[in-house]
Structures are given as structure tokens and as C-alpha cells.
Coordinates of C-alpha atoms and ligand atoms in Angstrom, one line a residue:
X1 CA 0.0 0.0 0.0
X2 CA 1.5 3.5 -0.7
X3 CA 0.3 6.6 1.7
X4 CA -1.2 9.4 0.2
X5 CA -2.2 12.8 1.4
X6 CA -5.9 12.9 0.0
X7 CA -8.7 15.7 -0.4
X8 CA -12.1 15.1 -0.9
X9 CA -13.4 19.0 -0.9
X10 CA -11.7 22.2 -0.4
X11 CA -11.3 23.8 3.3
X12 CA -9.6 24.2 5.9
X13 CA -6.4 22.4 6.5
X14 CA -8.1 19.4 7.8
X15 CA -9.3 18.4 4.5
X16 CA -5.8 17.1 4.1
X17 CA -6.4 14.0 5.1
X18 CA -3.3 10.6 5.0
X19 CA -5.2 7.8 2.9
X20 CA -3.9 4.3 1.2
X21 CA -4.0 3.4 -2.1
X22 CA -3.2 0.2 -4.6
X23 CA 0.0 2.2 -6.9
X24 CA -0.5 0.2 -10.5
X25 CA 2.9 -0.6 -12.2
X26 CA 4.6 2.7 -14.2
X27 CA 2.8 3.4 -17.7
X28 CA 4.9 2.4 -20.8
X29 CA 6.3 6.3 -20.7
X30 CA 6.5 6.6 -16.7
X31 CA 8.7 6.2 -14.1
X32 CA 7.8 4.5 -10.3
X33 CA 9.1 7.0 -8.3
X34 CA 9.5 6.7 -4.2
X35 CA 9.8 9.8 -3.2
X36 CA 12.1 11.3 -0.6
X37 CA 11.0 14.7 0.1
X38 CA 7.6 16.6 -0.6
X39 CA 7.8 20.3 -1.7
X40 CA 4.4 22.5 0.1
X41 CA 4.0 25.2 -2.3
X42 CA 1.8 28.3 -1.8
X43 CA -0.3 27.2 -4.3
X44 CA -0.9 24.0 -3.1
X45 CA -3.2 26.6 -0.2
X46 CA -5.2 27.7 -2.8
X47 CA -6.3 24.5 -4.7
X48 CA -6.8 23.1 -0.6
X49 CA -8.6 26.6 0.1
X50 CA -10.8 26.1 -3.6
X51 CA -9.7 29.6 -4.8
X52 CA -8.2 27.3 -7.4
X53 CA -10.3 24.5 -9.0
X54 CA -7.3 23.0 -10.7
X55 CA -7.5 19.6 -9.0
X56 CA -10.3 17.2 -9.9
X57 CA -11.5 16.1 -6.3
X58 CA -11.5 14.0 -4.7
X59 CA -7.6 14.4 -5.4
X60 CA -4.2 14.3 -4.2
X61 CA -2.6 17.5 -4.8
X62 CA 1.3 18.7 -4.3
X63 CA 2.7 20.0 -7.5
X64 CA 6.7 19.5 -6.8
X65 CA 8.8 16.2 -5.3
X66 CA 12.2 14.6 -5.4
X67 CA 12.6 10.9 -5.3
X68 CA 14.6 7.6 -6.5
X69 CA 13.4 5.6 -9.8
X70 CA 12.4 2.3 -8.5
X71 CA 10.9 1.4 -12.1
X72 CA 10.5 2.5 -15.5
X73 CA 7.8 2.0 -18.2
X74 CA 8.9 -0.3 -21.5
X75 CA 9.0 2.8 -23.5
X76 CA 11.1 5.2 -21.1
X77 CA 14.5 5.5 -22.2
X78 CA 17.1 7.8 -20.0
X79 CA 16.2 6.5 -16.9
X80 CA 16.9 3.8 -14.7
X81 CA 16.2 2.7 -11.7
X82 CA 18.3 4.1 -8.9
X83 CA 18.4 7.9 -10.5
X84 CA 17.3 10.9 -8.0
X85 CA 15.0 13.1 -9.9
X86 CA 12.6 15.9 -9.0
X87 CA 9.8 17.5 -10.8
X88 CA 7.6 20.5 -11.1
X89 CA 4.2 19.7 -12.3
X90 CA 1.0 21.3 -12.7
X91 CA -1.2 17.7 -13.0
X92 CA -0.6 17.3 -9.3
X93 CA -0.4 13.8 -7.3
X94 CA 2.9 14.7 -5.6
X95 CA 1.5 14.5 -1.7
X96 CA 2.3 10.7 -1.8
X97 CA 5.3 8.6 -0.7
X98 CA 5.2 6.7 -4.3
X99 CA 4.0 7.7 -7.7
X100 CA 4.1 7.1 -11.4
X101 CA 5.0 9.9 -12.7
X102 CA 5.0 11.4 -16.8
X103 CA 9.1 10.6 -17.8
X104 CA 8.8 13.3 -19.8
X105 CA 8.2 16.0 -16.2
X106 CA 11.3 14.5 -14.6
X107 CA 14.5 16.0 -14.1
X108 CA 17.6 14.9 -13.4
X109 CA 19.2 16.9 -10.2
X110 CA 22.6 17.9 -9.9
X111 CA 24.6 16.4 -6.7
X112 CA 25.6 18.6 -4.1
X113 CA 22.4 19.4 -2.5
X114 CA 20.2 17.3 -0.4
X115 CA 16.8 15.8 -1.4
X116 CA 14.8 17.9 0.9
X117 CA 16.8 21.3 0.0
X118 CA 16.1 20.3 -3.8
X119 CA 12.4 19.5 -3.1
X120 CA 11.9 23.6 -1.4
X121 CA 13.8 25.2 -4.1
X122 CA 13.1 23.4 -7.2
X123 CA 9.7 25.2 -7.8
X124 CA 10.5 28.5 -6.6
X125 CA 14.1 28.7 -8.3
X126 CA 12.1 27.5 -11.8
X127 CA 9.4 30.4 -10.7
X128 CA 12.4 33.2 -10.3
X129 CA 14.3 32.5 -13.7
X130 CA 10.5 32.8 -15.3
X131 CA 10.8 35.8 -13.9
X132 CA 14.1 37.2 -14.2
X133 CA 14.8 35.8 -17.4
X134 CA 11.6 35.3 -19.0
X135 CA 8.9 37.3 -18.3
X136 CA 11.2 40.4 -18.5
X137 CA 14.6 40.6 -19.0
X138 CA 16.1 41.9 -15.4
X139 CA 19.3 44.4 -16.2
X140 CA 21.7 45.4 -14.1
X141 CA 21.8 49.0 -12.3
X142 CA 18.1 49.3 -12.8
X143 CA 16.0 49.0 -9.6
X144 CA 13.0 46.1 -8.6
X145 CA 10.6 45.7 -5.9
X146 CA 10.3 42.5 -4.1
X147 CA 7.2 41.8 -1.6
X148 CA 7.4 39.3 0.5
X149 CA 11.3 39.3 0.3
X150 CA 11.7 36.5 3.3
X151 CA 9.7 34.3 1.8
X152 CA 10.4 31.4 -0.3
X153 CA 10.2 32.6 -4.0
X154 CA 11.2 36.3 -2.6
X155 CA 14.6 35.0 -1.0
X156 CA 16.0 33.4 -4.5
X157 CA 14.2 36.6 -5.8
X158 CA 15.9 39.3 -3.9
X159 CA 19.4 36.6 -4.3
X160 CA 19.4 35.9 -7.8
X161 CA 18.0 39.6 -8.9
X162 CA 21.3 41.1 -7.1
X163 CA 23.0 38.8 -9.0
X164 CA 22.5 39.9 -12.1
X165 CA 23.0 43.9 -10.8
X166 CA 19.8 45.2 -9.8
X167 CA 19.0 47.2 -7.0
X168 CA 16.6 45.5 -4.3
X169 CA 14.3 46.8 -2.6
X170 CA 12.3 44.2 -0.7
X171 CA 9.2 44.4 1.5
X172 CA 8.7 42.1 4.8
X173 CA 6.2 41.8 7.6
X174 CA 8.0 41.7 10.4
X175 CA 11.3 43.1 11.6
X176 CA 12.9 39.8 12.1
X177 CA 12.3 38.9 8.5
X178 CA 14.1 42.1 7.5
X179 CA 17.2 40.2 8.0
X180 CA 16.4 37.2 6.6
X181 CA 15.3 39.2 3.5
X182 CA 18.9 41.4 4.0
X183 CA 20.7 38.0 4.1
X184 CA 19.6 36.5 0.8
X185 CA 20.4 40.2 -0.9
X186 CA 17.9 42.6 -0.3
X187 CA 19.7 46.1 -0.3
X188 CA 16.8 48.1 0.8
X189 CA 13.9 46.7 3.4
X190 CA 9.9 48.1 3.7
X191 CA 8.1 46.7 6.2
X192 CA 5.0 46.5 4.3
X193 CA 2.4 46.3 6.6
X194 CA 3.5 49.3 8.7
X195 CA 5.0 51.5 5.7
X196 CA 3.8 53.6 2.4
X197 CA 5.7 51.4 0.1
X198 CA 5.0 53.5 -2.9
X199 CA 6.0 56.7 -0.3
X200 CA 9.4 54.7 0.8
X201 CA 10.2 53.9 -2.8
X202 CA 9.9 57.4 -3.9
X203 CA 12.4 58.3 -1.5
X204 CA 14.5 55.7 -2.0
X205 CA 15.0 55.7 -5.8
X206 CA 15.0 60.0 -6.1
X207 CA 11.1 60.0 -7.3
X208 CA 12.0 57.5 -10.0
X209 CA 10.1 54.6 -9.0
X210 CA 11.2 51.1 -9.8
X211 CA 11.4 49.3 -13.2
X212 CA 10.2 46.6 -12.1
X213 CA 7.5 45.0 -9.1
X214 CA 7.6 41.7 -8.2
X215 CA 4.2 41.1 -6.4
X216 CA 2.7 37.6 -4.9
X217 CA 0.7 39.3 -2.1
X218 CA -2.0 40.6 -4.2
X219 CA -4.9 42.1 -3.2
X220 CA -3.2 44.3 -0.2
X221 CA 0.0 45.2 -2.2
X222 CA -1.3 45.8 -6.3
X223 CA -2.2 49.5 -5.6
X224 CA 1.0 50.1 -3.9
X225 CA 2.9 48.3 -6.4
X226 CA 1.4 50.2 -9.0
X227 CA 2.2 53.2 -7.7
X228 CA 5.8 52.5 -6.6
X229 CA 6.8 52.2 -10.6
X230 CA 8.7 54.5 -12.7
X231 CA 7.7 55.1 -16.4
X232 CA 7.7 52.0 -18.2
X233 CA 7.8 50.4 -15.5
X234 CA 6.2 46.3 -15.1
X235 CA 3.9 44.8 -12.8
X236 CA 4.5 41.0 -12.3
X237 CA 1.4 39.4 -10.6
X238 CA 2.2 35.8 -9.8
X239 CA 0.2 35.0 -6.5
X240 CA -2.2 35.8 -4.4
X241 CA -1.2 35.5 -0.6
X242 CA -3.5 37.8 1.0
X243 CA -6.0 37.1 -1.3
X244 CA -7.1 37.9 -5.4
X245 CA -6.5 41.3 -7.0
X246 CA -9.6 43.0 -7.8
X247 CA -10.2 43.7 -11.3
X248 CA -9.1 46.9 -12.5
X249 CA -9.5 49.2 -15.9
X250 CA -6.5 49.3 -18.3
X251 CA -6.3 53.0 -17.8
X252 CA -4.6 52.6 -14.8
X253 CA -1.8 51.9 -16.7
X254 CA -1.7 55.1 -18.6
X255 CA -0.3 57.0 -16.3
X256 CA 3.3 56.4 -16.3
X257 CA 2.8 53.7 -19.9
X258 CA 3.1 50.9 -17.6
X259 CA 2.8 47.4 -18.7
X260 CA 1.7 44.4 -16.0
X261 CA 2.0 40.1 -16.6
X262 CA 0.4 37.3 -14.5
X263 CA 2.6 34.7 -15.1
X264 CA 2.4 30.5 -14.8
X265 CA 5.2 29.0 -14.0
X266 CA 3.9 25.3 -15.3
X267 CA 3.2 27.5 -19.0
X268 CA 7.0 28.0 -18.7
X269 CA 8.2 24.4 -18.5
X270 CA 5.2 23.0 -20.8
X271 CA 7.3 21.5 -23.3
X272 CA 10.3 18.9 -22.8
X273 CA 12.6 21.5 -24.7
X274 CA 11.4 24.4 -22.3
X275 CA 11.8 22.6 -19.2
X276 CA 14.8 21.4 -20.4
X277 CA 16.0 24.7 -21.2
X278 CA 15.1 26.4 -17.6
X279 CA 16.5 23.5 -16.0
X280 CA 19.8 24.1 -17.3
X281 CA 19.2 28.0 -17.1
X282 CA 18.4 27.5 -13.3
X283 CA 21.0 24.9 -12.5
X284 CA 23.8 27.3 -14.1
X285 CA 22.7 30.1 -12.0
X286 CA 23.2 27.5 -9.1
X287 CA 26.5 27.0 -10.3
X288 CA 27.5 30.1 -10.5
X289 CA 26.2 31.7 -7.5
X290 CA 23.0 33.5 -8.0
X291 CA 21.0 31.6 -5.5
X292 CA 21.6 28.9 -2.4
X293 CA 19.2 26.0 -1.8
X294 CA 16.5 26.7 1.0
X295 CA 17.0 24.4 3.5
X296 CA 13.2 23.8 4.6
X297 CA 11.4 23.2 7.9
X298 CA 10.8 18.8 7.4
X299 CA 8.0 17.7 8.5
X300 CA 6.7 14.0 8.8
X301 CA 4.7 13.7 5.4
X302 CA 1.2 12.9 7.6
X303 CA 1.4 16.7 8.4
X304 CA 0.7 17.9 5.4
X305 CA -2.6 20.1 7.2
X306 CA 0.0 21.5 9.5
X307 CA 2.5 23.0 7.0
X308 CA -0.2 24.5 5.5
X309 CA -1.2 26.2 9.0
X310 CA 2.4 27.6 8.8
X311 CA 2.6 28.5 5.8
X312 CA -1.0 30.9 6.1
X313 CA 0.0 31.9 9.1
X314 CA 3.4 33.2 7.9
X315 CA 5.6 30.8 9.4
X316 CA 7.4 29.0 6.8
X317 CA 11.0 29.6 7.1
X318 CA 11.2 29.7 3.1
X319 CA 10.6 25.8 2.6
X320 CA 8.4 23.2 4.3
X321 CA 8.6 20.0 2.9
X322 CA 6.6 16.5 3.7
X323 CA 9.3 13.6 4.1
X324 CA 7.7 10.2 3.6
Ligands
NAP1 N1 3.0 32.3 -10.6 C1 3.7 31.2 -10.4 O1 4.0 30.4 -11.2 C2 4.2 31.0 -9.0 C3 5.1 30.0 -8.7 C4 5.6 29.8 -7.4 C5 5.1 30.7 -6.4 N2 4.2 31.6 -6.7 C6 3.6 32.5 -5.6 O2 4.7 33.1 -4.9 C7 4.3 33.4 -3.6 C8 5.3 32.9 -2.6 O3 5.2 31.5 -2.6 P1 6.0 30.7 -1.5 O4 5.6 29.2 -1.6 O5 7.4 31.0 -1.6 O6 5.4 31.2 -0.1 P2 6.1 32.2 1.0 O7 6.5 33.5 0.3 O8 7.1 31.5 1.7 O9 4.8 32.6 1.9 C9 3.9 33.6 1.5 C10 4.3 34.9 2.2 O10 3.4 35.9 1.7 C11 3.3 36.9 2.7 N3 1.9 37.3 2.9 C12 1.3 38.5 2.7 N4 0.0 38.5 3.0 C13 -0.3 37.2 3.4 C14 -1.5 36.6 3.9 N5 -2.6 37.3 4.0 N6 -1.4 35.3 4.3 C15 -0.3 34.6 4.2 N7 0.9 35.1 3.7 C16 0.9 36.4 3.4 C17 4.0 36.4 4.0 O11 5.2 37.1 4.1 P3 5.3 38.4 5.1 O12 5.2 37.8 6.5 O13 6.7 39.0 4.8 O14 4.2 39.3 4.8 C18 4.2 35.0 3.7 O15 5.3 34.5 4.4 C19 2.8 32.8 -3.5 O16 1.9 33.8 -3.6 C20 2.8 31.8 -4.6 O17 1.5 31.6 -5.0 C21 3.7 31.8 -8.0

């Protein structure tokens, strides 16, 4: 029998609930993968919470995993049994300590780095080179706007963004995430729940504003982050933490000819050639310094409901993962 974390409806955390099932063997193009270490992903909240219907219920979500090939499908060539690989998919199933997983979603890790570091940072490192290096090209001396900047994405944000030569301002919520924020590269810190950001940004970029806002709060930031850019400046929307932006009139925009994405990561890596591609972009970056792993808060994979209580109520120290 192989556990799995199961939900019936959306709610609460409770609705995560452990469950048993019967795996069948691999499909001719999957692996059998046992899984190591479980990545809990912010959006892994909202299809619990039902702001997103992605999962067919009653389902098992979890989006992102590492694990060891235990068996592969007669058409699968590549892999063998034995190989760590991790994944970042959008069809879900990854809240289980064994799986068949698509061949074609699997990626090969580099060594180095732990299963439970890769299984926090795989998704959100994937989610910051969309967003660097896809979405909009991020260039050096010009100046970006991180919310959330001790979070998971906004640490490898703030880390990676320096990198390549920006400027980072990053917002927190508290003053002890200020230096966790600091300590992955932030230059600049707003505490955003007790601060005018768009006010603090002025000052701190001569009236300019920045080129670019990174925003996965939502509804309580989007004004703010509007208003913090320069001219031309770009508004990417990629979550939702406090809750869905409320629709707005293109005019807004007008003002200053600003332009504004709401980016997927799982449309970024929909093809074998583009993950391929962002895997090697990512792992490169790696390499070369831009970013180091999250090592995540582990948690026994039957409490799945509570790393979801942490991570609503703020408490995620940048990674939680489930370990089987
Ligand atoms: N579009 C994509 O493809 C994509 C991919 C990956 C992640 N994301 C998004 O990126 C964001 C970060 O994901 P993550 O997994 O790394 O989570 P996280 O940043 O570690 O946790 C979310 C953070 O959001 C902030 N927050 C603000 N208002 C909140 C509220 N009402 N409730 C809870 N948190 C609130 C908190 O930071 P403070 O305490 O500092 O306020 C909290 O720590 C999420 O919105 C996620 O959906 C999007």
C-alpha cells in the first residue's frame, strides 16, 4: 500500500487528510518514483482553500517532489532505476510517498544538494528565472521591488535579482524577516504592513520609482505596487497571498505607460525542450552563484494540514517540505 495525502473538498487544513492506495505498475512512458521529500508550495493553499479549481477532487494535490526511480515504463529511455530526480508539475499527485510519474516531467538533479533542499527550491528557483529571465529581461543598475522578500520565492528573488546587478528593494512583515530578507540580498527593506511602500520607494530611488515589481501578495499590495513604478515600468502578478486582485480598468496603466503580466510558471516548462531549457538556465545560475538552496522546515509527510497552517500563518522559514 502506498500513503497518500488525499482531499475530498476544499477547506480548511483538515481536508488534508493521510489515505492508502493500490499504486499500479509505471505506464509504458513513466517512471515508479519513491519519493524522498515533498515540496508544500503556496499554491498547493489555494487548490486546498478552492480559490483554485485545478484539482479534480476527490484528489491528491502537491505539485513538486524529489525521489529515487524504482521502475521504469517499456518505452522510457534515460532512466533507470536508482536515479534521483525531482519535478515540477502542474497535474498534481505529488502529496504521496510513491507515484508514477510522466518521464517526460522529470529532471535529473545535480549532486551537491540534499533531497529535501532540492524538493523547497526546485519550484520556486524554476518560478524566479520565469521571472528574471523570461517574463522580462532583469538588467543590471536598474532598480526592482520585491514583496514578500523572506519568503520562499522572494529570497531566491531578492538573491538571484542582485546577482545579475539590480537594485533590491524588498518588503517584509515583520522586523525579524528584515534580516532574513537582508541576508539573501535585499539592499533596501519596507516593512509593508506598517509602511507607504509607494511613499518609501519614492524616496528611495530619487522619485524615480522602480522598473520593475515583483508582487505575490496581491490584493493588499497591487495598488501600492502600481504606484511605486517609474515610467515604463512592469507589474508582475504571480500570487495571491493575501488574497485575489480586484479587477481593475487598463487606464490605470496610462499614467506612467506601464505594462503588467500574471505569469504560470507550469506554462514556462510546458514543453520537454522548455523545461529542459530552464533546468539548465536555473542549475547554471546554481553553479554560478545567484542563488543557495532553501533548506526547509521537514515535517513527517502525515502533516501535510500543518505546513499549511504555517505557511498561512506566515511561518514558513522559506521551505516546508513533507518527508515520507
Ligand atoms: N505564478 C507562479 O508560477 C508562482 C510560482 C511559485 C510561487 N508563486 C507565488 O509566490 C508566492 C510565494 O510562494 P512561497 O511558496 O514561496 O510562499 P512564501 O512566500 O514563503 O509565503 C507567503 C508569504 O506571503 C506573505 N503574505 C502576505 N500576506 C499574506 C497573507 N494574508 N497570508 C499569508 N501570507 C501572506 C507572507 O510574508 P510576510 O510575513 O513577509 O508578509 C508569507 O510568508 C505565493 O503567492 C505563490 O502563489 C507563484
Amino acid at each position: 500500500m502506498t500513503r497518500i495525502i488525499l482531499m475530498e473538498r476544499p477547506g480548511g487544513p483538515e481536508v488534508l487528510q493521510p489515505a492508502e492506495i493500490t499504486l499500479p505498475p509505471p505506464g509504458p512512458r513513466e517512471l515508479r518514483l519513491r519519493q524522498t521529500a515533498v515540496g508544500v508550495n503556496y499554491h498547493d493553499v489555494y487548490v486546498r482553500s478552492g480559490l483554485y479549481q485545478t484539482l479534480p477532487l476527490p484528489g491528491v494535490p502537491g505539485i513538486e517532489a524529489v525521489g529515487v526511480v524504482e521502475a521504469v515504463g517499456s518505452e522510457v529511455t534515460g532512466f533507470a532505476p536508482g536515479d534521483r530526480v525531482g519535478y515540477v508539475s502542474g497535474s498534481y499527485g505529488g502529496y504521496a510517498e510513491a507515484r508514477n510519474l510522466d518521464a517526460a516531467l522529470a529532471v535529473r538533479l545535480p549532486a551537491g544538494i540534499g533531497d529535501a533542499q532540492w524538493a523547497a527550491t526546485l519550484m520556486k528557483a524554476f518560478t524566479v528565472c520565469m521571472l528574471l529571465h523570461r517574463v522580462r529581461r532583469t538588467r543590471a543598475g536598474e532598480t526592482v521591488l520585491v514583496h514578500a522578500a523572506a519568503g520562499g520565492v522572494g529570497q531566491l528573488l531578492c538573491s538571484w535579482a542582485r546577482h545579475v546587478g539590480a537594485r533590491v528593494i524588498g518588503t517584509v512583515g515583520s522586523a525579524a524577516k528584515a534580516e532574513i530578507a537582508r541576508a539573501h540580498g535585499a539592499h533596501e527593506i519596507i516593512l509593508y504592513r506598517e509602511e507607504d511602500v509607494a511613499a518609501r520607494v519614492a524616496a528611495l530611488t530619487g522619485g524615480e520609482g522602480v522598473a520593475a515589481a515583483y508582487d505575490a501578495v496581491g490584493a493588499d499590495t497591487f495598488d501600492g505596487s502600481i504606484a511605486a513604478l517609474g515610467f515604463e515600468g512592469h507589474l508582475v502578478n504571480y500570487g495571491q497571498a493575501s488574497g485575489p486582485v480586484a479587477p481593475f480598468t487598463p487606464a490605470l496603466l496610462a499614467g506612467r505607460s506601464l505594462t503588467i503580466t500574471r505569469p504560470i510558471v507550469f506554462h514556462y516548462i510546458r514543453t520537454p525542450e522548455k523545461l529542459r531549457a530552464m533546468a539548465d538556465e536555473t542549475f547554471a545560475a546554481l553553479a554560478a552563484g545567484a542563488f543557495t538552496p532553501i533548506d526547509p522546515l521537514e515535517l513527517p509527510f502525515a502533516e501535510a494540514a500543518q505546513a499549511h497552517r504555517l505557511l498561512e500563518a506566515r511561518q514558513s522559514p522559506g521551505g516546508i517540505v513533507l518527508v515520507p
